[in-house]
Coordinates of C-alpha atoms in Angstrom, one line a residue:
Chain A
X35 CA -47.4 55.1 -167.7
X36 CA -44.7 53.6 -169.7
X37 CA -44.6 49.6 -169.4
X38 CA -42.3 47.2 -170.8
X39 CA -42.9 43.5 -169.8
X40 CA -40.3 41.2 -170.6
X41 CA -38.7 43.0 -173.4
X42 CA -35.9 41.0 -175.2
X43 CA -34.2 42.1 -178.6
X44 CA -31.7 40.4 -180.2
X45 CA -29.9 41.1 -183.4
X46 CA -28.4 38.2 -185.9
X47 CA -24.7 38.3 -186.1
X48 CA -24.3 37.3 -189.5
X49 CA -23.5 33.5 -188.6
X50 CA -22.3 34.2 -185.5
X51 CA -24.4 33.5 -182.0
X52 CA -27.4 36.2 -181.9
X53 CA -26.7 39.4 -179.9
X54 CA -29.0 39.9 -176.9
X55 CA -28.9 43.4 -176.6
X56 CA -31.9 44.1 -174.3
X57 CA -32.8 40.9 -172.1
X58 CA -35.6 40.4 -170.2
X59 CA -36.5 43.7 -169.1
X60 CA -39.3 45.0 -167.2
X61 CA -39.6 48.2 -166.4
X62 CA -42.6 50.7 -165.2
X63 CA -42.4 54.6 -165.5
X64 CA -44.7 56.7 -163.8
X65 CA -46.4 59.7 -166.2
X66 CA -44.5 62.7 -165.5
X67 CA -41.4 61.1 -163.8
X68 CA -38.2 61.4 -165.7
X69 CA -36.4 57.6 -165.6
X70 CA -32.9 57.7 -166.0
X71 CA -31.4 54.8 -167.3
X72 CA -27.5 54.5 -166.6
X73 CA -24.8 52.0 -168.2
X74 CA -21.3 51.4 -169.7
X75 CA -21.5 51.2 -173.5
X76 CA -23.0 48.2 -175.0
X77 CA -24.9 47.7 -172.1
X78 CA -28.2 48.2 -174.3
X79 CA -29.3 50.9 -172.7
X80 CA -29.8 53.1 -176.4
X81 CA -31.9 49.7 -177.6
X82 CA -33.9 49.8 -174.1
X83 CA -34.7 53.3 -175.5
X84 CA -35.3 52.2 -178.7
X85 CA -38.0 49.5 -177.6
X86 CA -40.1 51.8 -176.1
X87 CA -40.8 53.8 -180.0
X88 CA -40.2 50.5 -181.4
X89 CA -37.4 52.2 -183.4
X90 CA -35.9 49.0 -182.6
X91 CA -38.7 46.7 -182.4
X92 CA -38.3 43.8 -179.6
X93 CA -37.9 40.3 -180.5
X94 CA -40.0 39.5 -178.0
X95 CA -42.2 41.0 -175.0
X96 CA -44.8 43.9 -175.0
X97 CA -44.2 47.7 -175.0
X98 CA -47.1 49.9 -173.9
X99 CA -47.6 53.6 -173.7
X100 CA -50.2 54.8 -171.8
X101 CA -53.1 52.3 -172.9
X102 CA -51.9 51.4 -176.4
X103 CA -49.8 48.2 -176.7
X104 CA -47.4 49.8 -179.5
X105 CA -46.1 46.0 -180.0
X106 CA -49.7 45.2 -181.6
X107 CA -49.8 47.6 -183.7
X108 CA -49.4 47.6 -187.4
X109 CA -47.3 49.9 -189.1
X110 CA -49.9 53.0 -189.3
X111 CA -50.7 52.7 -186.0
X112 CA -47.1 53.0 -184.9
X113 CA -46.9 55.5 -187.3
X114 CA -49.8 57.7 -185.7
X115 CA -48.8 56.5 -181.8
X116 CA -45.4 58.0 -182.6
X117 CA -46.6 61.3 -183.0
X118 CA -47.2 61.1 -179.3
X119 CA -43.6 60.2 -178.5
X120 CA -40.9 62.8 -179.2
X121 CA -36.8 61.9 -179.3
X122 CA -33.4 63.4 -179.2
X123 CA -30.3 62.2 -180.0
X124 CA -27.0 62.1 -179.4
X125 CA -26.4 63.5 -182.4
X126 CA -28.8 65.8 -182.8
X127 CA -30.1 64.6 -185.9
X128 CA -31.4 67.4 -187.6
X129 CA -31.7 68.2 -191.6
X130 CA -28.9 70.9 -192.9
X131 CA -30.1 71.9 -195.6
X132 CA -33.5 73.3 -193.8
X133 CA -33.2 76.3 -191.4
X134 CA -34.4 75.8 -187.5
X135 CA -38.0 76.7 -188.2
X136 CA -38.6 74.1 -190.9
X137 CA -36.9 71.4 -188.8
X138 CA -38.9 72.2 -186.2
X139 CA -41.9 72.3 -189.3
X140 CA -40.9 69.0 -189.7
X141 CA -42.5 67.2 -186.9
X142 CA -45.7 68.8 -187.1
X143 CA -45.8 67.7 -191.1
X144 CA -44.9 64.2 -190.4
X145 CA -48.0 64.7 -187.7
X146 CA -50.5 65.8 -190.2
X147 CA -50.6 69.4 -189.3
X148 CA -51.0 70.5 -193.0
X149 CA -51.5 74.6 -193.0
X150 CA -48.5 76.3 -193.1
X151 CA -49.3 78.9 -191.0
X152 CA -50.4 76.8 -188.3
X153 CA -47.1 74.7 -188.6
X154 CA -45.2 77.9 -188.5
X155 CA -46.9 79.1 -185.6
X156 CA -46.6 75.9 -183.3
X157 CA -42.6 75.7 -184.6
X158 CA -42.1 79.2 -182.9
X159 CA -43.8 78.7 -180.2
X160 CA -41.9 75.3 -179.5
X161 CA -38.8 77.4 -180.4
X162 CA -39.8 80.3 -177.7
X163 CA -39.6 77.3 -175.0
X164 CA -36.2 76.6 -175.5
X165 CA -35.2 79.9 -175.7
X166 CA -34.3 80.1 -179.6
X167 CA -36.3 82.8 -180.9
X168 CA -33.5 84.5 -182.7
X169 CA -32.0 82.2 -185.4
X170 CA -35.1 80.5 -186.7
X171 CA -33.7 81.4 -189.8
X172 CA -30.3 80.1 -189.5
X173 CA -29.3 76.7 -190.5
X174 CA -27.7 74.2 -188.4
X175 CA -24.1 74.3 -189.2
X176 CA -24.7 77.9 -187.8
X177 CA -25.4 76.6 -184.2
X178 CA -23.9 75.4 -181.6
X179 CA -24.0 71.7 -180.4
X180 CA -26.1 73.1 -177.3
X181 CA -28.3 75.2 -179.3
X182 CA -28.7 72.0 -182.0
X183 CA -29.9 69.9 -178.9
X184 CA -32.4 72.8 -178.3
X185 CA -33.6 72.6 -181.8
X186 CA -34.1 69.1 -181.7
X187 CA -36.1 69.5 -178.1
X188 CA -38.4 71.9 -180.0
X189 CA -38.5 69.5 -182.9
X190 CA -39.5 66.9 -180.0
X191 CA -42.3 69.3 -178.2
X192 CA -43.9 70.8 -181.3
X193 CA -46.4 68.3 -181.0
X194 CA -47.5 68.4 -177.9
X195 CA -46.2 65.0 -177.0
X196 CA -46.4 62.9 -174.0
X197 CA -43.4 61.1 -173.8
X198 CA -39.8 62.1 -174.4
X199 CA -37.6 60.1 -175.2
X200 CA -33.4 61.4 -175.3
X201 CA -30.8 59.1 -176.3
X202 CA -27.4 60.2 -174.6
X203 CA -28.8 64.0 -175.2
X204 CA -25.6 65.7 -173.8
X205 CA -22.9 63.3 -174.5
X206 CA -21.2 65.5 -177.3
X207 CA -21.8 68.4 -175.1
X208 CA -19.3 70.5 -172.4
X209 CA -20.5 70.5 -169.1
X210 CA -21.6 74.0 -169.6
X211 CA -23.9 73.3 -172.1
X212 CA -25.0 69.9 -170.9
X213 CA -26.2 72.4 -167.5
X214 CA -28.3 74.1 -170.4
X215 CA -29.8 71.2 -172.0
X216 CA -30.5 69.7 -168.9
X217 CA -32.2 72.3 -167.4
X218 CA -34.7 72.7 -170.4
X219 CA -35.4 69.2 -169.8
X220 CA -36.2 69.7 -165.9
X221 CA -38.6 72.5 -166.9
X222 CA -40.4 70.5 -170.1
X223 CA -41.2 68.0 -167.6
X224 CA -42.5 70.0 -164.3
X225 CA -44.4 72.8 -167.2
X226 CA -45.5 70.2 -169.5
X227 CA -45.8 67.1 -167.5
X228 CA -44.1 65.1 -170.0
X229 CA -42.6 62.0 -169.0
X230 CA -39.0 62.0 -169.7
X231 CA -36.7 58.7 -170.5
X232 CA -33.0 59.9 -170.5
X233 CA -30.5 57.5 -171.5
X234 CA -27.3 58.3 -170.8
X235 CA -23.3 57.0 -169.4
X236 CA -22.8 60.1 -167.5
X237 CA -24.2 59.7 -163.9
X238 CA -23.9 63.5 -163.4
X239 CA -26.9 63.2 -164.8
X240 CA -28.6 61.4 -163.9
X241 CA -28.3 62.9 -160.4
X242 CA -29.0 66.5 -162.3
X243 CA -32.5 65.2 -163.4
X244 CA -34.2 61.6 -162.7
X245 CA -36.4 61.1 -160.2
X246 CA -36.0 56.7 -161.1
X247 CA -33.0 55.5 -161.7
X248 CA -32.2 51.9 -163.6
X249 CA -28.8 50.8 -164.1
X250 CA -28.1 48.8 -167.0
X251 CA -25.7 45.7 -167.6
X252 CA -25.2 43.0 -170.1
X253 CA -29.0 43.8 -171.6
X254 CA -30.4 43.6 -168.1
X255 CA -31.6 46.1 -165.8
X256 CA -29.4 45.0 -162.7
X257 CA -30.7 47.5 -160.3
X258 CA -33.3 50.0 -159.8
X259 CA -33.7 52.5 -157.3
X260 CA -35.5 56.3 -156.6
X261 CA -32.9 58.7 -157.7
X262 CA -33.1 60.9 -154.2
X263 CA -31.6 57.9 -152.9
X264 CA -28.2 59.0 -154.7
X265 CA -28.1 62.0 -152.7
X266 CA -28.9 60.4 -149.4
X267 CA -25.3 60.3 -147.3
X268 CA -24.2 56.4 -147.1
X269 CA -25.9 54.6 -150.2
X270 CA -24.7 52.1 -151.8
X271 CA -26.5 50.4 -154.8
X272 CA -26.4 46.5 -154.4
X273 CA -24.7 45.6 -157.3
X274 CA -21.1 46.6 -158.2
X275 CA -21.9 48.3 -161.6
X276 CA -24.5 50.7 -159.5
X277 CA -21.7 51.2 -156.7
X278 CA -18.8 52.1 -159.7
X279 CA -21.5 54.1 -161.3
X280 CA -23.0 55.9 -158.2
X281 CA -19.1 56.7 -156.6
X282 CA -18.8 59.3 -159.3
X283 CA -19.4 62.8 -157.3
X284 CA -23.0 64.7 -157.7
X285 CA -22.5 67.6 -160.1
X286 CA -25.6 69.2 -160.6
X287 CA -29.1 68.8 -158.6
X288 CA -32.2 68.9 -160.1
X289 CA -34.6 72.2 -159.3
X290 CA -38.3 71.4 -157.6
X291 CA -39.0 69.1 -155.1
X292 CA -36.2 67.0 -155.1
X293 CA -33.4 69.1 -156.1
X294 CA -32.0 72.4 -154.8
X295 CA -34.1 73.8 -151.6
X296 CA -34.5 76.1 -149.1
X297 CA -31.6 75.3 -146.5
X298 CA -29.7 73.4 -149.1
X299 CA -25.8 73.5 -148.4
X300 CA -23.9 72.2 -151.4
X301 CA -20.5 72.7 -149.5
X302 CA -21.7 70.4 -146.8
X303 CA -23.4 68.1 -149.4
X304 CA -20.1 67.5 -150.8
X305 CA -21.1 68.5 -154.1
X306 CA -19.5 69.9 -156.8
X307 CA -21.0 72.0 -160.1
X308 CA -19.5 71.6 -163.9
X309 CA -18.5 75.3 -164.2
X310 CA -18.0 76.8 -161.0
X311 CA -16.4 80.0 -162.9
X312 CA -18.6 81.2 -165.0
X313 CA -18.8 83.9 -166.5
X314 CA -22.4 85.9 -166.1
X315 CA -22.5 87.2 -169.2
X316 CA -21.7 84.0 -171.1
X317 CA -24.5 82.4 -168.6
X318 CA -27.0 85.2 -170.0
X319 CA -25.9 84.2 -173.6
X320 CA -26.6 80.8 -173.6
X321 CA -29.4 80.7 -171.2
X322 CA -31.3 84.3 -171.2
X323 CA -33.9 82.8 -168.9
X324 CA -34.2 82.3 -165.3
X325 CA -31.8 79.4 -164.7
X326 CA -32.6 77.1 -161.8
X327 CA -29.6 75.3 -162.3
X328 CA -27.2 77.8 -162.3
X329 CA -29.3 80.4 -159.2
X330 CA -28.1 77.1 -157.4
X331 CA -24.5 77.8 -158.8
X332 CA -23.9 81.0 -158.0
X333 CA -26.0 80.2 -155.0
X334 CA -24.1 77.9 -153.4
X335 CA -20.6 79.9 -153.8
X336 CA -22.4 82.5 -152.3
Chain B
X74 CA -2.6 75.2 -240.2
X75 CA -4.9 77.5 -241.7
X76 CA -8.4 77.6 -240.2
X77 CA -10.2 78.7 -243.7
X78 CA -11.3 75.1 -243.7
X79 CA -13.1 76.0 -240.4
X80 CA -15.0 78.9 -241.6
X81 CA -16.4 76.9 -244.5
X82 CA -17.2 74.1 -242.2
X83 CA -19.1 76.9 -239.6
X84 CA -22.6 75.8 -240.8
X85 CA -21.8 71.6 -240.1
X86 CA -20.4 72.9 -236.2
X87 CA -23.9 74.8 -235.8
X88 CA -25.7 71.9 -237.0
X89 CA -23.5 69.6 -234.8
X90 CA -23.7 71.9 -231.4
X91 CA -27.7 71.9 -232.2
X92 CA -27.4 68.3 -232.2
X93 CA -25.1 67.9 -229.3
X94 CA -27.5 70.0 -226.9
X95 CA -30.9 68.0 -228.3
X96 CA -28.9 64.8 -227.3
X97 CA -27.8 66.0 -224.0
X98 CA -30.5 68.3 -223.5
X99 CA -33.4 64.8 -224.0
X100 CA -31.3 62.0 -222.6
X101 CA -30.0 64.4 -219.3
X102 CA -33.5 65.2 -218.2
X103 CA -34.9 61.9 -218.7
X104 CA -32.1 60.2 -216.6
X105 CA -32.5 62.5 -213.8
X106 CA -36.4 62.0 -214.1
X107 CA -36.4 58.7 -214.0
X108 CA -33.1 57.6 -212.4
X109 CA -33.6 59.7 -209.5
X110 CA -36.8 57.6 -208.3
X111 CA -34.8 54.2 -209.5
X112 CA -31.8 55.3 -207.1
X113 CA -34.5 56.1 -204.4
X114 CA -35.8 52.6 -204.9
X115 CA -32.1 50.6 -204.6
X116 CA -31.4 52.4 -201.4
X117 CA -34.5 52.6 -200.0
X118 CA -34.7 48.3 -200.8
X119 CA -31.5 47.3 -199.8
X120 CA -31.0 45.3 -197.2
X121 CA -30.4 48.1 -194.6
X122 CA -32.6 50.2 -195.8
X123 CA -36.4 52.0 -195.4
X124 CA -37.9 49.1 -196.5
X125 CA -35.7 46.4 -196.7
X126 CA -36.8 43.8 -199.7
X127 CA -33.6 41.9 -200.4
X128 CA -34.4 39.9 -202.8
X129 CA -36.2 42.4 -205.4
X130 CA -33.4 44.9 -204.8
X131 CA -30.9 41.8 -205.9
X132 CA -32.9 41.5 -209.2
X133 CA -33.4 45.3 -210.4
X134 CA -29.2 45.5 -208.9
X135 CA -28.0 43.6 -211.5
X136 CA -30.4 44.7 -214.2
X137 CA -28.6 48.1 -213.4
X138 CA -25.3 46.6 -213.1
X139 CA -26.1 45.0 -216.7
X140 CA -27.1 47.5 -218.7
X141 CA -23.9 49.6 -217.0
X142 CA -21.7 46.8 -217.8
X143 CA -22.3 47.6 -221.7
X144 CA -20.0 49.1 -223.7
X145 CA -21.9 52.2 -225.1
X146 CA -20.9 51.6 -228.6
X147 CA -22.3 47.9 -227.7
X148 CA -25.4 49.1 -226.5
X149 CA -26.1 51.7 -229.4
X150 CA -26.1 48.8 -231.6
X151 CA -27.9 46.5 -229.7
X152 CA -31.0 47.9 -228.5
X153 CA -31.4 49.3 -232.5
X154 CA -34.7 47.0 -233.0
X155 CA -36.1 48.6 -229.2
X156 CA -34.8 52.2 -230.7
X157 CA -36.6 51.8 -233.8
X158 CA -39.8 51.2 -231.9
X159 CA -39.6 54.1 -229.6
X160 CA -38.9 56.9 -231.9
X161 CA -39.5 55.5 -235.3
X162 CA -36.3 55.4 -236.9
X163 CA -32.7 53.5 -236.1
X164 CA -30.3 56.4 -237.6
X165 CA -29.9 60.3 -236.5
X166 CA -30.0 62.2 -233.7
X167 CA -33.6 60.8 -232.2
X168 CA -31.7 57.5 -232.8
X169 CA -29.2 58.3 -229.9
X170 CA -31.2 59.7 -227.5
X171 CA -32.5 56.4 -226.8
X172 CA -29.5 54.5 -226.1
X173 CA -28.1 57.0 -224.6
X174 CA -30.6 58.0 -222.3
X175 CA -31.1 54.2 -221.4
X176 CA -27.4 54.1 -220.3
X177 CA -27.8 57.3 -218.6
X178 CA -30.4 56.0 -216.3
X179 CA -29.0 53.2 -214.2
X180 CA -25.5 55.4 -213.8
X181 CA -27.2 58.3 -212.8
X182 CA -29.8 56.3 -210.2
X183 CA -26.1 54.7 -209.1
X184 CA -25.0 57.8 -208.7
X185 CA -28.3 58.9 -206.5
X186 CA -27.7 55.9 -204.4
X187 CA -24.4 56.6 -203.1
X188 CA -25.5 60.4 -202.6
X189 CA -28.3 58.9 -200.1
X190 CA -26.1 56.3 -198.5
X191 CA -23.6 59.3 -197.7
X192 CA -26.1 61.0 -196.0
X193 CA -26.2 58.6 -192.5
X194 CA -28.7 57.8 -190.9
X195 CA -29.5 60.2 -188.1
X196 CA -32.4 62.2 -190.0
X197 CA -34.2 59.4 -191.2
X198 CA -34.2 57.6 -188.0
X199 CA -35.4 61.4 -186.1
X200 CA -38.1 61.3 -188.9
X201 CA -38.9 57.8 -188.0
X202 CA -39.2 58.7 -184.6
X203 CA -41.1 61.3 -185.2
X204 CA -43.7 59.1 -187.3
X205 CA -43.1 60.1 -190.8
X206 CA -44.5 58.2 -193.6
X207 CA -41.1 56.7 -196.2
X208 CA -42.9 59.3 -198.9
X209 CA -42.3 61.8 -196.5
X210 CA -39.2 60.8 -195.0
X211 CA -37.5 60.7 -199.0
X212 CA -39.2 64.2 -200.0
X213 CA -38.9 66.1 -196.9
X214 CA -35.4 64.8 -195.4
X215 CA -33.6 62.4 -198.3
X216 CA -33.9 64.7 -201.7
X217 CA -33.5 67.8 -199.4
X218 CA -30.0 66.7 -197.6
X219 CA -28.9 65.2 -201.3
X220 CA -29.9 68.2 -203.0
X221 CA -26.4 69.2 -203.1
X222 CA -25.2 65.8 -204.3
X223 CA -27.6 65.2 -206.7
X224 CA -26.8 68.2 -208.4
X225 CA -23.1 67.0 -208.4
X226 CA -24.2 63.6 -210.3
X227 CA -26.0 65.4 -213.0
X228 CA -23.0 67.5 -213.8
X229 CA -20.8 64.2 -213.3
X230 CA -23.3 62.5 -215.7
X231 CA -24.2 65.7 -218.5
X232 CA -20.1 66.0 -218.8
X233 CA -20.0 62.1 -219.3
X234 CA -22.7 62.0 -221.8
X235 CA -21.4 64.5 -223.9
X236 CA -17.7 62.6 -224.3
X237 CA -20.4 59.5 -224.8
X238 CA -22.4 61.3 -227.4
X239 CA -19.0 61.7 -229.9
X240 CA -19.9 57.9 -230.7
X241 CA -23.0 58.3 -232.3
X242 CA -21.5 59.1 -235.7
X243 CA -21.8 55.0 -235.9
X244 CA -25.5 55.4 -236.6
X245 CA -25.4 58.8 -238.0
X246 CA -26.4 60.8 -234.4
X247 CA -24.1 64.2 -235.7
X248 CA -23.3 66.2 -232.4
X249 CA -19.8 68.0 -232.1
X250 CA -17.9 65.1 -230.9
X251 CA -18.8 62.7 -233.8
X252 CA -18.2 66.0 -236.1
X253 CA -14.6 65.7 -234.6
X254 CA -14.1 62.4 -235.4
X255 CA -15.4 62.7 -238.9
X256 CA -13.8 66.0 -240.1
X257 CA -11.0 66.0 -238.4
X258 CA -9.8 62.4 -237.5
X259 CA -11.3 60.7 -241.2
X260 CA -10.7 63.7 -243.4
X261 CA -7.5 64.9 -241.2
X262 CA -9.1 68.1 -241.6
X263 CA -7.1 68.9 -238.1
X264 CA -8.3 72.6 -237.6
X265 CA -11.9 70.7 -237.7
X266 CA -11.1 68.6 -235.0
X267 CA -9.0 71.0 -233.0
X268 CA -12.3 73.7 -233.2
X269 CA -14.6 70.9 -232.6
X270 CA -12.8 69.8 -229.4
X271 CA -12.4 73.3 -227.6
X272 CA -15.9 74.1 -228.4
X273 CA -16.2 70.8 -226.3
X274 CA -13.7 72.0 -223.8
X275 CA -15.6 74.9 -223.2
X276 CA -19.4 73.1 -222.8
X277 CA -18.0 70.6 -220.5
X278 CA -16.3 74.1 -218.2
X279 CA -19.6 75.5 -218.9
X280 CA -21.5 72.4 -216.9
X281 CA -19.1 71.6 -214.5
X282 CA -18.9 75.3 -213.8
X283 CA -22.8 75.7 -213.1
X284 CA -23.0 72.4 -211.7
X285 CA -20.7 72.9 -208.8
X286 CA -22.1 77.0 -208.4
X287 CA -25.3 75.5 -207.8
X288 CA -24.4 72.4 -205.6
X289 CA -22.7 74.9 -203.3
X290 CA -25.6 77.4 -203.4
X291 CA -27.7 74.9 -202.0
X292 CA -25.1 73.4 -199.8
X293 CA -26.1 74.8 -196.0
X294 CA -23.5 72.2 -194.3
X295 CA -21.0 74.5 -194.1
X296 CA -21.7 77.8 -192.1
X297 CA -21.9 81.0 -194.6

């Protein structure tokens, strides 16, 4: 369980009145669920994120993780409980002057995995879950943005971690690509049941994948709600942020229990995919394995 | 012109590109060595950086900005009493190293600085994130995505450091620059200078030419 109990974080200005970024938040996520958190920009939603690694640590409030209060610890211990708590970015954030496999190295250094071998071994493996066995040599600017997010996700899962957190993962991604991504991230969290914070402004999704939903305005959460309830015909979210947010048209549904099913009729759902048109091969290309996401594609034109 | 005079004066430019490559070749190394760490440590300390400790890094800042501030020719002469206790003696070619490799050191850790700053932030707050120790965040993500840069500011500062070694003539440093000025500018022995200032044409190529091979060789920002 992830708990954050009246987190507030607010930034001098330089003179100016303090920004309050994240205000008052309190927020519980269930191990193993995948909590969306929705927003415009500047609604504090990346800080939010940022609290719960203490990346940004809060001005005031407590952040635990599991059964560690990571707002008493000192800086080791934040140090070590990090190594439980993997993160993407927007941005990728990778190095580009070391190839895949010694990005992916990196994580498990920082952890204190010191044999090489060993490190090498766990950064393949992490690499054979996102699918990127074949350009472990290869250095970033040789990828693709999607297959850059997939090196970071490995980066992420090397060490085994418990929490994941992913900071606007697809927002410099197509919507072909963002399918990919967000499909990995479905899969990490049923395989591995790693709980998954995504933070992002796109509610497609946050349809695709949460199973919680918070939406995010002026440094508050404004309303919560279980993300099934965005597919349920006739809900509307009590505040008008959630109502702008949630009139945006589903896109993509999630695969397991609460996503594409036996019986499921995306014509009569009223729901629309990113890339009805693609093209098979290109699917095989950029995601070899056994797509959920897009068996509900070519499913549903069937 | 008749370059007889330079045949005859063959054994001074040997002596004088000998001395040229002991300066650069001492003061080059140590700047790097020691102004790489001291570039680390501004960046690192500055306000927004790893370890922010604004008032130290407003101290050892204008130390740096100080001793940059100098006038070579200033500083040569100054620090003669601090020379003379390093290396024994206040004239010759040990003589410059010190000043010069003094001045080296805070424009080269400059130099280092900016090469971080350009970087962004995006690794360093993944490696954060991901629990690194600031030791390991500055060998494993820093000096590896500068590498490229870095190598830039030493051939920036080895081709500055030649055109500042010419001035050690004024406490009798030799090297090819100050063999220039004293053949051929005092003695207007022009063919002198002339020889003495392409064989300084051609080390300066020489650097820059390695210098940028190797910062692109270990460039992998652009796709090959």
């Amino acid at each position: 369980m992830i708990s954050l109990r009246g987190v507030s974080t607010t930034f001098a200005a330089g003179g100016k009145e303090p920004i309050v970024a994240v205000d008052d938040v309190s927020l519980e996520i269930p191990d193993g669920s995948i909590q969306g958190i929705i927003g415009f920009s500047g609604a504090g939603k990346s800080t939010l994120l940022r609290n719960i690694n203490l990346l940004e640590r809060p001005t005031t409030g407590q952040v635990w993780v599991g059964d560690t209060e990571l707002t008493g610890l000192n800086a080791e211990g934040l140090r070590r409980a990090r190594h439980h708590i993997g993160m993407i970015f927007q941005g990728f954030n990778l190095v580009n002057n070391l190839t895949v496999l010694q990005n992916v190295e990196l994580s498990l250094k920082f952890s204190g995995v010191k044999d090489k071998t060993e490190r090498r071994r766990r950064a393949a493996e992490a690499l054979e879950i996102v699918d990127i066995t074949d350009k472990t040599k290869n250095y970033p600017a040789q990828l693709s943005g999607g297959q850059k997010q997939r090196v970071a996700i490995a980066r992420a899962l090397a060490t085994k971690p418990e929490v994941l957190l992913c900071d606007e993962p697809t927002s410099a991604l197509d919507p072909f690509t963002t399918a990919t991504v967000l499909q990995y991230l479905a899969d990490i969290n049923t395989e591995f049941g790693i709980t998954v914070v995504i933070v992002t402004h796109e509610m497609e999704v946050i349809k695709a994948l949460a199973d919680h939903v918070a939406v995010m305005e002026e440094g508050r959460v404004v309303e919560k709600f279980p993300a099934t309830e965005l597919r349920r015909e006739g809900f509307a979210p009590t505040t008008s942020i959630g109502r702008y947010l949630v009139s945006d048209g589903i896109s993509v549904r999630r695969a397991g229990t609460s996503g594409v099913s036996e019986g499921f009729d995306p014509a009569a759902e009223g729901v629309q995919y990113y890339d009805q048109q693609v093209d098979p091969q290109r699917r095989d290309e950029v995601a070899p394995r056994e797509n959920k996401i897009f068996a509900a594609v070519e499913g549903g034109l069937r | 012109m008749s370059f007889d005079v330079v045949l005859e004066r063959l054994p001074e430019i040997n002596q004088a590109m000998l001395e040229t490559f002991a300066m650069i070749g001492v003061a080059i190394p140590l700047a790097v060595l020691l102004g790489t760490p001291l570039g680390i440590w501004l960046w690192s300390h500055a306000p927004a950086g790893l370890k922010p400790t604004p008032k130290s890094h407003a101290v050892v800042s204008a130390l740096v900005n100080m001793v940059r501030s100098f006038p070579f020719l200033i500083l040569l002469i100054a620090i003669i009493p601090f020379t003379r206790l390093i290396v024994g003696t206040s004239v010759g070619t040990a003589a410059v190293i010190v000043p010069l490799t003094i001045n080296a050191i805070p424009y080269f850790a400059r130099l280092v600085e900016q090469n971080i700053t350009q970087l962004g932030t995006g690794a360093v707050e993944a490696s954060r994130a991901m629990g690194a120790t600031r030791g390991q965040i500055i060998r494993n993500v820093l000096l590896v995505d500068a590498k490229p840069a870095i190598i830039g500011s030493i051939t920036i500062t080895t081709v500055s450091f030649i055109s500042y070694s010419a001035m050690s003539g004024l406490v009798g440093g030799g090297g090819i620059g100050d063999l220039a000025i004293r053949y051929g500018y005092y003695r207007y022995e022009t063919e002198t200078m002339v020889v003495a200032c392409v064989l300084m044409v051609i080390l300066v190529t020489v650097v820059q030419y390695g210098g940028t091979r190797a910062a692109r060789w270990t460039d992998k920002r652009v796709s090959a």
